[in-house]
PDB file of C-alpha atoms in Angstrom:
ATOM      1  CA  MET A   1     -18.091 -45.252  32.981  1.00 40.00           C
ATOM      2  CA  GLY A   2     -17.192 -41.846  34.550  1.00 44.00           C
ATOM      3  CA  GLU A   3     -14.248 -43.157  36.292  1.00 42.00           C
ATOM      4  CA  PHE A   4     -13.127 -45.522  33.200  1.00 39.00           C
ATOM      5  CA  ASN A   5     -13.198 -41.540  31.470  1.00 42.00           C
ATOM      6  CA  GLU A   6     -11.038 -40.055  34.127  1.00 42.00           C
ATOM      7  CA  LYS A   7      -8.537 -42.844  34.071  1.00 41.00           C
ATOM      8  CA  LYS A   8      -8.028 -42.762  30.519  1.00 44.00           C
ATOM      9  CA  THR A   9      -7.741 -39.012  30.457  1.00 47.00           C
ATOM     10  CA  THR A  10      -5.585 -39.104  33.345  1.00 62.00           C
ATOM     11  CA  CYS A  11      -3.041 -42.018  31.340  1.00 66.00           C
ATOM     12  CA  GLY A  12      -3.377 -39.498  28.098  1.00 63.00           C
ATOM     13  CA  THR A  13      -2.047 -36.755  30.225  1.00 67.00           C
ATOM     14  CA  VAL A  14       0.975 -38.517  31.890  1.00 72.00           C
ATOM     15  CA  CYS A  15       1.834 -39.697  28.266  1.00 75.00           C
ATOM     16  CA  LEU A  16       1.788 -36.040  27.111  1.00 71.00           C
ATOM     17  CA  LYS A  17       3.755 -35.066  29.798  1.00 74.00           C
ATOM     18  CA  TYR A  18       6.909 -37.312  29.217  1.00 76.00           C
ATOM     19  CA  LEU A  19       6.358 -37.104  25.414  1.00 77.00           C
ATOM     20  CA  LEU A  20       6.799 -33.334  25.961  1.00 76.00           C
ATOM     21  CA  PHE A  21       9.415 -33.487  28.603  1.00 78.00           C
ATOM     22  CA  THR A  22      11.520 -35.985  25.965  1.00 81.00           C
ATOM     23  CA  TYR A  23      10.855 -33.390  23.476  1.00 79.00           C
ATOM     24  CA  ASN A  24      12.334 -30.427  25.546  1.00 78.00           C
ATOM     25  CA  CYS A  25      15.516 -32.206  26.551  1.00 81.00           C
ATOM     26  CA  CYS A  26      16.163 -32.738  22.559  1.00 82.00           C
ATOM     27  CA  PHE A  27      14.915 -29.101  21.877  1.00 79.00           C
ATOM     28  CA  TRP A  28      17.610 -27.691  24.635  1.00 83.00           C
ATOM     29  CA  LEU A  29      20.281 -29.501  22.754  1.00 84.00           C
ATOM     30  CA  ALA A  30      19.289 -28.518  19.511  1.00 81.00           C
ATOM     31  CA  GLY A  31      19.281 -24.734  21.121  1.00 82.00           C
ATOM     32  CA  LEU A  32      22.999 -25.551  22.324  1.00 85.00           C
ATOM     33  CA  ALA A  33      23.633 -26.350  18.695  1.00 83.00           C
ATOM     34  CA  VAL A  34      21.698 -23.362  17.075  1.00 80.00           C
ATOM     35  CA  MET A  35      23.692 -21.329  19.321  1.00 85.00           C
ATOM     36  CA  ALA A  36      27.017 -23.097  18.554  1.00 85.00           C
ATOM     37  CA  VAL A  37      26.590 -22.397  14.911  1.00 81.00           C
ATOM     38  CA  GLY A  38      25.835 -18.936  15.523  1.00 82.00           C
ATOM     39  CA  ILE A  39      28.972 -18.212  17.721  1.00 85.00           C
ATOM     40  CA  TRP A  40      31.100 -20.385  15.312  1.00 81.00           C
ATOM     41  CA  THR A  41      30.192 -17.987  12.616  1.00 77.00           C
ATOM     42  CA  LEU A  42      30.929 -14.851  14.676  1.00 79.00           C
ATOM     43  CA  ALA A  43      34.150 -15.890  16.350  1.00 77.00           C
ATOM     44  CA  LEU A  44      35.869 -18.193  13.335  1.00 67.00           C
ATOM     45  CA  LYS A  45      34.506 -17.415  10.229  1.00 62.00           C
ATOM     46  CA  SER A  46      33.592 -13.484  10.423  1.00 65.00           C
ATOM     47  CA  ASP A  47      37.267 -12.361   9.367  1.00 70.00           C
ATOM     48  CA  TYR A  48      35.919 -11.723   6.159  1.00 77.00           C
ATOM     49  CA  ILE A  49      32.773  -9.849   7.275  1.00 76.00           C
ATOM     50  CA  SER A  50      34.811  -6.377   6.506  1.00 76.00           C
ATOM     51  CA  LEU A  51      35.099  -7.257   3.038  1.00 82.00           C
ATOM     52  CA  LEU A  52      31.210  -7.466   2.558  1.00 78.00           C
ATOM     53  CA  ALA A  53      29.225  -4.230   2.030  1.00 71.00           C
ATOM     54  CA  SER A  54      25.961  -5.843   3.433  1.00 70.00           C
ATOM     55  CA  GLY A  55      25.112  -6.715   6.740  1.00 74.00           C
ATOM     56  CA  THR A  56      22.990  -9.439   6.342  1.00 75.00           C
ATOM     57  CA  TYR A  57      25.678 -12.288   6.733  1.00 76.00           C
ATOM     58  CA  LEU A  58      26.217 -11.043  10.193  1.00 78.00           C
ATOM     59  CA  ALA A  59      22.698 -10.534  11.134  1.00 79.00           C
ATOM     60  CA  THR A  60      21.831 -13.831  10.440  1.00 76.00           C
ATOM     61  CA  ALA A  61      24.716 -15.179  12.583  1.00 79.00           C
ATOM     62  CA  TYR A  62      23.202 -12.778  15.389  1.00 84.00           C
ATOM     63  CA  ILE A  63      20.022 -14.381  14.814  1.00 79.00           C
ATOM     64  CA  LEU A  64      21.031 -17.642  15.533  1.00 79.00           C
ATOM     65  CA  VAL A  65      22.828 -16.704  18.766  1.00 85.00           C
ATOM     66  CA  VAL A  66      19.700 -15.158  20.372  1.00 83.00           C
ATOM     67  CA  ALA A  67      17.658 -17.725  19.051  1.00 79.00           C
ATOM     68  CA  GLY A  68      19.686 -20.371  20.328  1.00 82.00           C
ATOM     69  CA  THR A  69      19.936 -18.787  23.954  1.00 85.00           C
ATOM     70  CA  VAL A  70      16.276 -18.456  24.071  1.00 82.00           C
ATOM     71  CA  VAL A  71      15.827 -22.215  22.900  1.00 81.00           C
ATOM     72  CA  MET A  72      17.660 -23.078  25.862  1.00 83.00           C
ATOM     73  CA  VAL A  73      15.750 -21.070  28.577  1.00 83.00           C
ATOM     74  CA  THR A  74      12.335 -22.233  26.976  1.00 81.00           C
ATOM     75  CA  GLY A  75      13.536 -25.768  27.201  1.00 80.00           C
ATOM     76  CA  VAL A  76      14.052 -25.551  30.835  1.00 82.00           C
ATOM     77  CA  LEU A  77      10.575 -23.439  31.216  1.00 80.00           C
ATOM     78  CA  GLY A  78       9.033 -26.316  29.190  1.00 77.00           C
ATOM     79  CA  CYS A  79      10.026 -28.850  31.754  1.00 78.00           C
ATOM     80  CA  CYS A  80       8.857 -26.997  34.440  1.00 78.00           C
ATOM     81  CA  ALA A  81       5.682 -26.206  32.786  1.00 73.00           C
ATOM     82  CA  THR A  82       5.325 -29.700  31.932  1.00 72.00           C
ATOM     83  CA  PHE A  83       5.713 -31.326  35.445  1.00 72.00           C
ATOM     84  CA  LYS A  84       3.912 -28.751  37.566  1.00 72.00           C
ATOM     85  CA  GLU A  85       0.978 -28.733  34.990  1.00 68.00           C
ATOM     86  CA  ARG A  86       0.669 -24.985  34.951  1.00 73.00           C
ATOM     87  CA  ARG A  87      -1.580 -23.844  32.074  1.00 74.00           C
ATOM     88  CA  ASN A  88      -0.449 -20.234  32.349  1.00 80.00           C
ATOM     89  CA  LEU A  89       3.167 -21.317  32.160  1.00 79.00           C
ATOM     90  CA  LEU A  90       2.489 -23.727  29.192  1.00 78.00           C
ATOM     91  CA  ARG A  91       0.685 -20.570  27.487  1.00 82.00           C
ATOM     92  CA  LEU A  92       4.095 -18.831  28.130  1.00 83.00           C
ATOM     93  CA  TYR A  93       6.035 -21.949  26.716  1.00 81.00           C
ATOM     94  CA  PHE A  94       4.031 -21.929  23.462  1.00 82.00           C
ATOM     95  CA  ILE A  95       4.464 -18.099  22.783  1.00 85.00           C
ATOM     96  CA  LEU A  96       8.209 -18.410  23.110  1.00 82.00           C
ATOM     97  CA  LEU A  97       7.993 -21.567  20.966  1.00 82.00           C
ATOM     98  CA  LEU A  98       6.277 -19.422  18.123  1.00 85.00           C
ATOM     99  CA  ILE A  99       8.882 -16.261  18.590  1.00 84.00           C
ATOM    100  CA  ILE A 100      11.806 -18.773  18.560  1.00 80.00           C
ATOM    101  CA  PHE A 101      10.131 -20.173  15.271  1.00 82.00           C
ATOM    102  CA  LEU A 102       9.873 -17.087  13.478  1.00 84.00           C
ATOM    103  CA  LEU A 103      13.375 -15.787  14.332  1.00 79.00           C
ATOM    104  CA  GLU A 104      14.656 -18.920  12.916  1.00 77.00           C
ATOM    105  CA  ILE A 105      12.604 -18.992   9.810  1.00 81.00           C
ATOM    106  CA  ILE A 106      14.028 -15.303   9.335  1.00 81.00           C
ATOM    107  CA  ALA A 107      17.462 -16.465   9.643  1.00 77.00           C
ATOM    108  CA  GLY A 108      16.625 -19.082   7.336  1.00 78.00           C
ATOM    109  CA  ILE A 109      15.102 -16.680   4.804  1.00 82.00           C
ATOM    110  CA  LEU A 110      17.707 -14.109   5.018  1.00 80.00           C
ATOM    111  CA  ALA A 111      20.582 -16.670   4.693  1.00 78.00           C
ATOM    112  CA  TYR A 112      18.832 -17.872   1.484  1.00 80.00           C
ATOM    113  CA  ALA A 113      17.942 -14.438  -0.027  1.00 81.00           C
ATOM    114  CA  TYR A 114      21.889 -13.424   0.912  1.00 80.00           C
ATOM    115  CA  TYR A 115      22.886 -16.432  -0.899  1.00 79.00           C
ATOM    116  CA  GLN A 116      21.283 -15.235  -4.123  1.00 80.00           C
ATOM    117  CA  GLN A 117      22.630 -11.809  -3.931  1.00 81.00           C
ATOM    118  CA  LEU A 118      26.005 -12.608  -3.119  1.00 80.00           C
ATOM    119  CA  ASN A 119      27.970 -12.904  -6.293  1.00 78.00           C
ATOM    120  CA  THR A 120      26.305  -9.766  -7.609  1.00 80.00           C
ATOM    121  CA  GLU A 121      27.687  -7.903  -4.196  1.00 80.00           C
ATOM    122  CA  LEU A 122      31.074  -9.410  -4.324  1.00 83.00           C
ATOM    123  CA  LYS A 123      31.630  -8.537  -8.115  1.00 79.00           C
ATOM    124  CA  GLU A 124      30.252  -4.727  -7.290  1.00 77.00           C
ATOM    125  CA  ASN A 125      32.063  -4.272  -4.336  1.00 86.00           C
ATOM    126  CA  LEU A 126      35.152  -6.377  -3.382  1.00 87.00           C
ATOM    127  CA  ARG A 127      37.516  -5.058  -5.718  1.00 88.00           C
ATOM    128  CA  ASP A 128      37.244  -1.240  -4.688  1.00 89.00           C
ATOM    129  CA  THR A 129      37.208  -2.436  -1.104  1.00 89.00           C
ATOM    130  CA  MET A 130      40.559  -4.346  -2.121  1.00 91.00           C
ATOM    131  CA  THR A 131      42.090  -1.183  -4.100  1.00 89.00           C
ATOM    132  CA  LYS A 132      40.787   1.439  -2.009  1.00 91.00           C
ATOM    133  CA  ARG A 133      40.558   0.431   1.326  1.00 91.00           C
ATOM    134  CA  TYR A 134      44.168  -1.849   1.513  1.00 92.00           C
ATOM    135  CA  HIS A 135      46.850  -0.437   3.958  1.00 91.00           C
ATOM    136  CA  GLN A 136      44.753   2.670   4.192  1.00 90.00           C
ATOM    137  CA  PRO A 137      44.339   4.690   7.624  1.00 90.00           C
ATOM    138  CA  GLY A 138      41.377   3.352   9.594  1.00 89.00           C
ATOM    139  CA  HIS A 139      40.808   0.258   7.374  1.00 88.00           C
ATOM    140  CA  GLU A 140      43.272  -2.172   9.120  1.00 89.00           C
ATOM    141  CA  ALA A 141      40.364  -5.034   9.377  1.00 87.00           C
ATOM    142  CA  VAL A 142      40.106  -4.670   5.674  1.00 90.00           C
ATOM    143  CA  THR A 143      44.048  -5.076   5.324  1.00 92.00           C
ATOM    144  CA  SER A 144      44.252  -7.687   7.536  1.00 91.00           C
ATOM    145  CA  ALA A 145      41.246  -9.653   6.103  1.00 90.00           C
ATOM    146  CA  VAL A 146      42.451  -9.041   2.522  1.00 92.00           C
ATOM    147  CA  ASP A 147      45.817 -10.674   3.819  1.00 93.00           C
ATOM    148  CA  GLN A 148      44.243 -13.561   5.126  1.00 91.00           C
ATOM    149  CA  LEU A 149      41.966 -14.093   2.252  1.00 91.00           C
ATOM    150  CA  GLN A 150      45.095 -14.367  -0.293  1.00 92.00           C
ATOM    151  CA  GLN A 151      47.029 -16.714   1.881  1.00 92.00           C
ATOM    152  CA  GLU A 152      44.112 -18.857   2.874  1.00 90.00           C
ATOM    153  CA  PHE A 153      42.733 -19.398  -0.694  1.00 90.00           C
ATOM    154  CA  HIS A 154      45.820 -19.154  -2.577  1.00 91.00           C
ATOM    155  CA  CYS A 155      44.568 -16.404  -4.727  1.00 92.00           C
ATOM    156  CA  CYS A 156      45.590 -12.752  -5.704  1.00 93.00           C
ATOM    157  CA  GLY A 157      43.419  -9.688  -6.636  1.00 91.00           C
ATOM    158  CA  SER A 158      39.647  -9.496  -6.727  1.00 90.00           C
ATOM    159  CA  ASN A 159      39.521 -10.777 -10.150  1.00 89.00           C
ATOM    160  CA  ASN A 160      43.129 -11.419 -10.822  1.00 89.00           C
ATOM    161  CA  SER A 161      46.416  -9.756  -9.847  1.00 90.00           C
ATOM    162  CA  GLN A 162      46.356  -7.178 -12.297  1.00 90.00           C
ATOM    163  CA  ASP A 163      43.430  -5.111 -10.112  1.00 91.00           C
ATOM    164  CA  TRP A 164      46.510  -4.244  -7.857  1.00 93.00           C
ATOM    165  CA  ARG A 165      47.729  -1.800 -10.329  1.00 90.00           C
ATOM    166  CA  ASP A 166      44.406   0.526  -9.356  1.00 91.00           C
ATOM    167  CA  SER A 167      45.306   0.153  -5.645  1.00 92.00           C
ATOM    168  CA  GLU A 168      45.879   3.312  -4.077  1.00 92.00           C
ATOM    169  CA  TRP A 169      48.541   1.861  -1.647  1.00 92.00           C
ATOM    170  CA  ILE A 170      50.551   0.336  -4.667  1.00 90.00           C
ATOM    171  CA  ARG A 171      50.345   3.969  -6.594  1.00 89.00           C
ATOM    172  CA  SER A 172      51.080   5.981  -3.417  1.00 86.00           C
ATOM    173  CA  GLY A 173      54.873   4.853  -3.437  1.00 79.00           C
ATOM    174  CA  GLU A 174      54.267   3.483   0.252  1.00 86.00           C
ATOM    175  CA  ALA A 175      54.497  -0.398  -1.376  1.00 87.00           C
ATOM    176  CA  GLY A 176      58.236   0.016  -1.346  1.00 88.00           C
ATOM    177  CA  GLY A 177      58.213  -0.962  -5.394  1.00 89.00           C
ATOM    178  CA  ARG A 178      55.534  -3.838  -4.976  1.00 92.00           C
ATOM    179  CA  VAL A 179      53.370  -4.291  -7.630  1.00 93.00           C
ATOM    180  CA  VAL A 180      51.095  -6.949  -5.463  1.00 94.00           C
ATOM    181  CA  PRO A 181      51.007  -7.222  -1.625  1.00 94.00           C
ATOM    182  CA  ASP A 182      53.311 -10.159  -0.007  1.00 94.00           C
ATOM    183  CA  SER A 183      50.135 -11.941   0.929  1.00 93.00           C
ATOM    184  CA  CYS A 184      50.251 -12.775  -2.718  1.00 94.00           C
ATOM    185  CA  CYS A 185      53.318 -14.489  -2.610  1.00 94.00           C
ATOM    186  CA  LYS A 186      53.445 -18.440  -2.421  1.00 92.00           C
ATOM    187  CA  THR A 187      56.383 -18.172   0.155  1.00 92.00           C
ATOM    188  CA  VAL A 188      55.599 -14.896   2.156  1.00 92.00           C
ATOM    189  CA  VAL A 189      58.892 -12.928   2.752  1.00 92.00           C
ATOM    190  CA  ALA A 190      59.107  -8.890   2.988  1.00 91.00           C
ATOM    191  CA  GLY A 191      58.945  -7.452  -0.300  1.00 90.00           C
ATOM    192  CA  CYS A 192      58.242 -10.696  -2.270  1.00 92.00           C
ATOM    193  CA  GLY A 193      55.548  -8.771  -3.904  1.00 92.00           C
ATOM    194  CA  GLN A 194      57.926  -6.655  -6.004  1.00 92.00           C
ATOM    195  CA  ARG A 195      57.423  -9.674  -8.426  1.00 91.00           C
ATOM    196  CA  ASP A 196      54.280 -10.788  -9.886  1.00 87.00           C
ATOM    197  CA  HIS A 197      55.304 -13.766 -11.880  1.00 89.00           C
ATOM    198  CA  ALA A 198      53.362 -16.796 -11.840  1.00 88.00           C
ATOM    199  CA  SER A 199      56.272 -18.712 -10.217  1.00 89.00           C
ATOM    200  CA  ASN A 200      56.011 -16.317  -7.023  1.00 91.00           C
ATOM    201  CA  ILE A 201      52.462 -15.066  -6.502  1.00 91.00           C
ATOM    202  CA  TYR A 202      49.519 -16.823  -6.877  1.00 91.00           C
ATOM    203  CA  LYS A 203      47.614 -16.492 -10.191  1.00 86.00           C
ATOM    204  CA  VAL A 204      44.068 -18.347 -10.110  1.00 80.00           C
ATOM    205  CA  GLU A 205      41.538 -17.838 -12.486  1.00 74.00           C
ATOM    206  CA  GLY A 206      38.411 -16.384 -10.952  1.00 77.00           C
ATOM    207  CA  GLY A 207      40.748 -14.393  -8.357  1.00 85.00           C
ATOM    208  CA  CYS A 208      39.515 -14.224  -4.886  1.00 90.00           C
ATOM    209  CA  ILE A 209      35.989 -13.523  -5.587  1.00 89.00           C
ATOM    210  CA  THR A 210      35.343 -17.058  -6.628  1.00 88.00           C
ATOM    211  CA  LYS A 211      36.815 -18.317  -3.654  1.00 87.00           C
ATOM    212  CA  LEU A 212      35.152 -15.918  -1.130  1.00 86.00           C
ATOM    213  CA  GLU A 213      31.906 -16.347  -2.673  1.00 86.00           C
ATOM    214  CA  THR A 214      32.064 -20.160  -2.307  1.00 86.00           C
ATOM    215  CA  PHE A 215      33.145 -20.169   1.417  1.00 84.00           C
ATOM    216  CA  ILE A 216      30.573 -17.725   2.395  1.00 83.00           C
ATOM    217  CA  GLN A 217      27.872 -19.905   0.467  1.00 83.00           C
ATOM    218  CA  GLU A 218      28.813 -23.183   2.433  1.00 83.00           C
ATOM    219  CA  HIS A 219      28.509 -21.210   5.457  1.00 79.00           C
ATOM    220  CA  LEU A 220      25.014 -19.498   4.336  1.00 80.00           C
ATOM    221  CA  ARG A 221      24.026 -22.881   3.764  1.00 82.00           C
ATOM    222  CA  VAL A 222      24.586 -24.245   7.240  1.00 79.00           C
ATOM    223  CA  ILE A 223      22.947 -21.297   8.866  1.00 77.00           C
ATOM    224  CA  GLY A 224      20.152 -21.633   6.229  1.00 77.00           C
ATOM    225  CA  ALA A 225      19.732 -25.533   7.222  1.00 80.00           C
ATOM    226  CA  VAL A 226      20.193 -25.201  10.844  1.00 77.00           C
ATOM    227  CA  GLY A 227      17.690 -22.538  11.103  1.00 75.00           C
ATOM    228  CA  ILE A 228      14.890 -23.767   9.321  1.00 78.00           C
ATOM    229  CA  GLY A 229      15.462 -27.519  10.310  1.00 79.00           C
ATOM    230  CA  ILE A 230      15.016 -26.510  14.175  1.00 78.00           C
ATOM    231  CA  ALA A 231      12.081 -24.532  13.119  1.00 78.00           C
ATOM    232  CA  CYS A 232      10.418 -27.496  11.863  1.00 80.00           C
ATOM    233  CA  VAL A 233      10.843 -29.584  14.920  1.00 78.00           C
ATOM    234  CA  GLN A 234       9.543 -26.816  17.113  1.00 78.00           C
ATOM    235  CA  VAL A 235       6.177 -27.309  15.199  1.00 81.00           C
ATOM    236  CA  PHE A 236       5.973 -30.591  17.187  1.00 78.00           C
ATOM    237  CA  GLY A 237       6.647 -29.022  20.135  1.00 77.00           C
ATOM    238  CA  MET A 238       3.852 -26.706  19.613  1.00 79.00           C
ATOM    239  CA  ILE A 239       1.445 -29.528  18.615  1.00 80.00           C
ATOM    240  CA  PHE A 240       2.478 -31.226  21.803  1.00 73.00           C
ATOM    241  CA  THR A 241       1.763 -28.326  23.995  1.00 75.00           C
ATOM    242  CA  CYS A 242      -1.505 -27.639  22.621  1.00 77.00           C
ATOM    243  CA  CYS A 243      -2.321 -31.158  22.866  1.00 75.00           C
ATOM    244  CA  LEU A 244      -1.243 -31.287  27.165  1.00 71.00           C
ATOM    245  CA  TYR A 245      -2.802 -27.473  27.596  1.00 70.00           C
ATOM    246  CA  ARG A 246      -6.267 -28.977  26.137  1.00 74.00           C
ATOM    247  CA  SER A 247      -5.806 -32.483  28.128  1.00 71.00           C
ATOM    248  CA  LEU A 248      -5.181 -30.386  31.615  1.00 66.00           C
ATOM    249  CA  LYS A 249      -8.160 -27.938  30.696  1.00 63.00           C
ATOM    250  CA  LEU A 250     -10.469 -30.931  30.401  1.00 55.00           C
ATOM    251  CA  GLU A 251      -9.001 -32.486  33.643  1.00 56.00           C
ATOM    252  CA  HIS A 252     -10.051 -29.184  35.231  1.00 53.00           C
ATOM    253  CA  TYR A 253     -13.176 -29.149  34.208  1.00 51.00           C
TER     254      TYR A 253
END
């Protein structure tokens, strides 16, 4: 009877080992995906960060990059801990899983919270940013972001093209007779912003605020879904780890 129980326990441990190994392979790939989303947000989708008053959007991306990197390292550690049957490595693996779980939940919550307040922030700050910082010394990033925003989303001004009448750049005389930036034009040529007729510039209802809000909200949904989705998967990893740890402990005794 004792021999039967020993074989049964050993068989259960082997099953858990291979189950956890398979999980870690998938977990490593998930970490790569999380890190890729974070880098994608920072490298390709961060052009408009200079137009945002809050750093929350940037923070969520950085959290995903850090979490993804740690996930990949943890996945390798999990494989080592599984096949070497080292309980101290399993403890460390579980702790790292818990830390990553918390990081990704935080990223998801931040993304959701910022999603809710984005409209208010843009309404309060985007107009001032565009009219007071565009083409001003030390604000080259804002100038570039505004030009790209207006060209990419076919809009002009935060709410409409009339917002540019309050621009410090337009009022200063440095604009060369322009009433809107050249990036408002449907066909951009030097000095085309001197005429603000609908045939020449983009006149979109809701202005750039609506376009930028939709753009950022779409990416916040991706960040939040990835963070919370991977965090839910990690719950299974923590359960498998606890079961294997308990099984090894019973065998040891």
